[in-house]
Amino acid sequence: MIENMQALQAISVSQQVAANNVANVNTNGFRSSRVEYETGPDGEGVRVQGITENTQAGPLVPTNETAENGALFRYGEMVEEGPNSDLATGMVEMIENEQAFAANAAAIHT
């Protein structure tokens, strides 16, 4: 049962990270993150090893910023780096987390 409780905590962190990625899907310059898991103590259960930031650059998107604020030019148009998060990926992660959480909660209930 302790393993299931640890899993619920790890899944909760993963859900928070996925929700943050979805919430910032339209925030220019945003870098998405993901949760890395590891085996729990004594080789049982699962816990969060860490949260890593995706360092891949986002797509270039048009901006209204002035050039002094670090805007780039592409074909005569000012652009900046858009978010590197993806709505579809974030929603799938949230659904997976929901299902994993429900499975572990059912195991505890049983």
XYZ file of N, CA and C in Angstrom:
330
model
N 0.821 -1.188 0.000
C 0.000 0.000 0.000
C 0.869 1.258 0.000
N 2.014 1.219 0.663
C 2.930 2.362 0.674
C 3.362 2.689 -0.749
N 3.586 1.646 -1.561
C 4.008 1.861 -2.945
C 2.948 2.634 -3.715
N 1.672 2.312 -3.458
C 0.592 3.008 -4.145
C 0.497 4.470 -3.702
N 0.764 4.721 -2.432
C 0.746 6.099 -1.941
C 1.875 6.912 -2.581
N 3.052 6.291 -2.690
C 4.173 6.968 -3.355
C 3.827 7.253 -4.812
N 3.182 6.289 -5.461
C 2.796 6.474 -6.864
C 1.806 7.625 -7.001
N 0.850 7.725 -6.073
C -0.112 8.828 -6.124
C 0.592 10.173 -6.019
N 1.586 10.269 -5.152
C 2.340 11.511 -5.016
C 3.108 11.829 -6.300
N 3.757 10.815 -6.887
C 4.518 11.023 -8.119
C 3.599 11.419 -9.271
N 2.448 10.778 -9.354
C 1.491 11.094 -10.416
C 0.946 12.506 -10.232
N 0.742 12.917 -8.997
C 0.261 14.281 -8.734
C 1.261 15.322 -9.232
N 2.535 15.077 -8.999
C 3.572 15.998 -9.496
C 3.551 16.021 -11.017
N 3.442 14.843 -11.630
C 3.403 14.761 -13.088
C 2.202 15.505 -13.649
N 1.062 15.417 -12.967
C -0.147 16.117 -13.419
C 0.051 17.634 -13.326
N 0.696 18.095 -12.289
C 0.955 19.527 -12.135
C 1.880 20.036 -13.240
N 2.898 19.261 -13.568
C 3.835 19.654 -14.626
C 3.118 19.676 -15.973
N 2.324 18.644 -16.256
C 1.582 18.593 -17.521
C 0.591 19.746 -17.618
N -0.101 20.055 -16.526
C -1.057 21.164 -16.524
C -0.347 22.493 -16.768
N 0.837 22.659 -16.200
C 1.610 23.878 -16.436
C 2.012 23.985 -17.910
N 2.395 22.868 -18.507
C 2.747 22.872 -19.934
C 1.547 23.270 -20.789
N 0.370 22.735 -20.463
C -0.845 23.067 -21.223
C -1.217 24.536 -21.007
N -1.124 25.002 -19.778
C -1.507 26.386 -19.466
C -0.632 27.402 -20.192
N 0.598 27.013 -20.520
C 1.537 27.944 -21.157
C 1.746 27.669 -22.642
N 0.822 26.958 -23.266
C 0.975 26.602 -24.671
C 0.989 27.830 -25.589
N 0.494 28.958 -25.099
C 0.498 30.199 -25.893
C 1.433 31.266 -25.322
N 2.321 30.884 -24.401
C 3.248 31.829 -23.786
C 4.578 31.798 -24.529
N 4.869 32.869 -25.272
C 6.116 32.915 -26.034
C 7.322 32.778 -25.115
N 8.282 31.980 -25.561
C 9.493 31.751 -24.799
C 9.378 30.670 -23.736
N 8.172 30.126 -23.524
C 7.973 29.101 -22.491
C 8.685 27.806 -22.888
N 9.340 27.182 -21.917
C 9.996 25.884 -22.110
C 9.228 24.844 -21.310
N 8.753 23.809 -21.992
C 8.000 22.758 -21.313
C 8.918 21.915 -20.436
N 8.319 21.178 -19.516
C 9.061 20.316 -18.595
C 8.446 18.927 -18.602
N 9.203 17.969 -18.067
C 8.673 16.611 -17.902
C 9.238 16.004 -16.633
N 8.502 15.050 -16.093
C 8.884 14.400 -14.847
C 9.668 13.135 -15.165
N 10.767 12.958 -14.456
C 11.568 11.735 -14.547
C 11.282 10.928 -13.276
N 11.010 9.630 -13.449
C 10.707 8.757 -12.321
C 11.893 7.866 -11.983
N 11.882 7.356 -10.761
C 12.864 6.362 -10.343
C 12.170 5.365 -9.417
N 12.783 4.214 -9.264
C 12.254 3.197 -8.375
C 12.358 3.676 -6.936
N 11.339 3.369 -6.137
C 11.311 3.791 -4.745
C 12.289 3.016 -3.878
N 12.289 3.307 -2.592
C 13.191 2.643 -1.654
C 13.008 1.119 -1.656
N 14.090 0.402 -1.481
C 14.092 -1.066 -1.457
C 13.553 -1.669 -2.745
N 13.646 -0.926 -3.854
C 13.224 -1.449 -5.154
C 11.727 -1.570 -5.320
N 10.965 -0.873 -4.485
C 9.507 -0.962 -4.560
C 8.905 0.415 -4.798
N 7.847 0.447 -5.554
C 7.142 1.696 -5.809
C 7.873 2.586 -6.806
N 7.406 3.803 -6.883
C 7.969 4.784 -7.799
C 7.949 6.143 -7.116
N 8.904 6.979 -7.468
C 8.919 8.349 -6.958
C 9.534 9.259 -8.013
N 9.408 10.547 -7.801
C 9.933 11.526 -8.751
C 11.437 11.655 -8.550
N 12.177 11.423 -9.625
C 13.630 11.620 -9.587
C 13.952 13.095 -9.791
N 13.217 13.726 -10.707
C 13.446 15.134 -10.980
C 12.519 15.635 -12.071
N 12.539 16.919 -12.260
C 11.759 17.560 -13.319
C 12.759 18.227 -14.241
N 12.723 17.852 -15.527
C 13.672 18.394 -16.489
C 12.967 19.318 -17.478
N 13.667 20.376 -17.830
C 13.141 21.341 -18.792
C 13.551 20.930 -20.200
N 12.626 21.017 -21.127
C 12.909 20.754 -22.534
C 13.651 21.975 -23.080
N 14.887 21.773 -23.517
C 15.699 22.901 -23.970
C 15.593 23.169 -25.470
N 14.773 22.386 -26.167
C 14.587 22.639 -27.598
C 13.924 23.999 -27.797
N 14.370 24.698 -28.810
C 13.786 26.010 -29.114
C 12.378 25.837 -29.659
N 11.522 26.785 -29.322
C 10.181 26.792 -29.880
C 10.204 27.423 -31.262
N 9.085 27.366 -31.958
C 9.031 27.960 -33.301
C 9.105 29.490 -33.226
N 9.537 30.104 -34.297
C 9.545 31.564 -34.364
C 8.142 32.058 -34.694
N 7.683 33.030 -33.929
C 6.344 33.577 -34.125
C 6.438 35.097 -34.225
N 5.540 35.728 -34.982
C 5.558 37.183 -35.101
C 5.374 37.845 -33.735
N 5.974 39.005 -33.563
C 5.879 39.725 -32.287
C 5.588 41.190 -32.516
N 5.058 41.821 -31.507
C 4.826 43.257 -31.536
C 5.898 43.994 -30.746
N 6.875 43.241 -30.208
C 7.949 43.834 -29.406
C 8.856 44.688 -30.281
N 9.542 45.616 -29.659
C 10.508 46.423 -30.392
C 11.842 45.684 -30.446
N 12.672 46.020 -31.389
C 13.949 45.329 -31.597
C 14.850 45.415 -30.373
N 14.728 46.439 -29.548
C 15.567 46.568 -28.360
C 15.293 45.461 -27.349
N 14.128 44.837 -27.430
C 13.753 43.796 -26.475
C 14.164 42.407 -26.925
N 15.101 42.310 -27.839
C 15.619 41.015 -28.242
C 14.863 40.340 -29.371
N 13.988 41.058 -30.045
C 13.256 40.456 -31.150
C 14.206 40.165 -32.314
N 13.936 39.118 -33.040
C 14.717 38.740 -34.211
C 13.963 39.172 -35.465
N 14.666 39.194 -36.582
C 14.012 39.521 -37.840
C 14.033 38.308 -38.756
N 12.915 38.026 -39.395
C 12.813 36.948 -40.365
C 12.020 37.506 -41.545
N 12.666 37.576 -42.685
C 12.039 38.090 -43.900
C 11.425 39.461 -43.664
N 12.150 40.336 -42.934
C 11.684 41.690 -42.693
C 10.625 41.800 -41.618
N 10.297 40.701 -40.954
C 9.252 40.697 -39.928
C 9.908 40.414 -38.575
N 9.498 41.124 -37.526
C 10.048 40.851 -36.200
C 9.399 39.582 -35.642
N 10.243 38.697 -35.111
C 9.754 37.438 -34.548
C 10.435 37.177 -33.206
N 9.867 36.293 -32.436
C 10.475 35.825 -31.198
C 10.199 34.331 -31.073
N 10.888 33.712 -30.142
C 10.698 32.276 -29.943
C 9.358 32.016 -29.267
N 8.595 31.124 -29.865
C 7.323 30.730 -29.283
C 7.534 29.617 -28.255
N 6.462 29.135 -27.661
C 6.581 28.062 -26.673
C 6.953 26.740 -27.349
N 7.673 25.882 -26.621
C 7.988 24.574 -27.189
C 7.074 23.494 -26.624
N 5.978 23.908 -26.000
C 5.010 22.938 -25.483
C 3.955 22.670 -26.546
N 3.360 21.489 -26.443
C 2.385 21.040 -27.429
C 1.098 20.664 -26.698
N -0.017 21.212 -27.130
C -1.294 20.964 -26.475
C -1.680 19.489 -26.504
N -1.529 18.839 -27.648
C -1.917 17.429 -27.764
C -1.090 16.554 -26.823
N 0.205 16.769 -26.782
C 1.076 15.991 -25.895
C 0.695 16.211 -24.437
N 0.464 17.456 -24.071
C 0.082 17.771 -22.696
C -1.230 17.132 -22.290
N -2.207 17.152 -23.174
C -3.505 16.558 -22.849
C -3.401 15.039 -22.720
N -2.619 14.403 -23.586
C -2.429 12.952 -23.483
C -1.747 12.613 -22.160
N -0.730 13.375 -21.765
C -0.061 13.143 -20.480
C -1.042 13.285 -19.320
N -1.925 14.265 -19.392
C -2.888 14.463 -18.318
C -3.886 13.305 -18.239
N -4.299 12.782 -19.384
C -5.213 11.633 -19.399
C -4.509 10.393 -18.844
N -3.254 10.183 -19.245
C -2.487 9.050 -18.708
C -2.347 9.162 -17.195
N -2.044 10.358 -16.710
C -1.918 10.572 -15.266
C -3.236 10.279 -14.551
N -4.330 10.729 -15.136
C -5.649 10.493 -14.538
C -5.931 9.000 -14.406
N -5.621 8.249 -15.451
C -5.864 6.803 -15.427
C -4.951 6.100 -14.422
N -3.689 6.492 -14.379
C -2.739 5.886 -13.442
C -3.140 6.215 -12.002
N -3.577 7.444 -11.765
C -4.003 7.833 -10.429
C -5.220 6.997 -10.006
N -6.189 6.852 -10.906
C -7.395 6.073 -10.587
C -7.042 4.617 -10.299
N -6.125 4.047 -11.058
C -5.724 2.652 -10.831
C -5.086 2.476 -9.468
N -4.195 3.392 -9.090
C -3.539 3.306 -7.789
C -4.510 3.574 -6.646
N -5.428 4.486 -6.843
C -6.443 4.752 -5.813
C -7.342 3.536 -5.616
N -7.682 2.859 -6.722
C -8.499 1.637 -6.630
C -7.745 0.531 -5.886
N -6.444 0.436 -6.130
C -5.644 -0.581 -5.426
C -5.604 -0.304 -3.939
N -5.504 0.964 -3.560
C -5.513 1.319 -2.138
C -6.873 1.009 -1.533
N -7.922 1.347 -2.255
C -9.286 1.102 -1.768
C -9.535 -0.385 -1.555
N -9.007 -1.200 -2.466
C -9.196 -2.656 -2.377
C -8.445 -3.196 -1.185
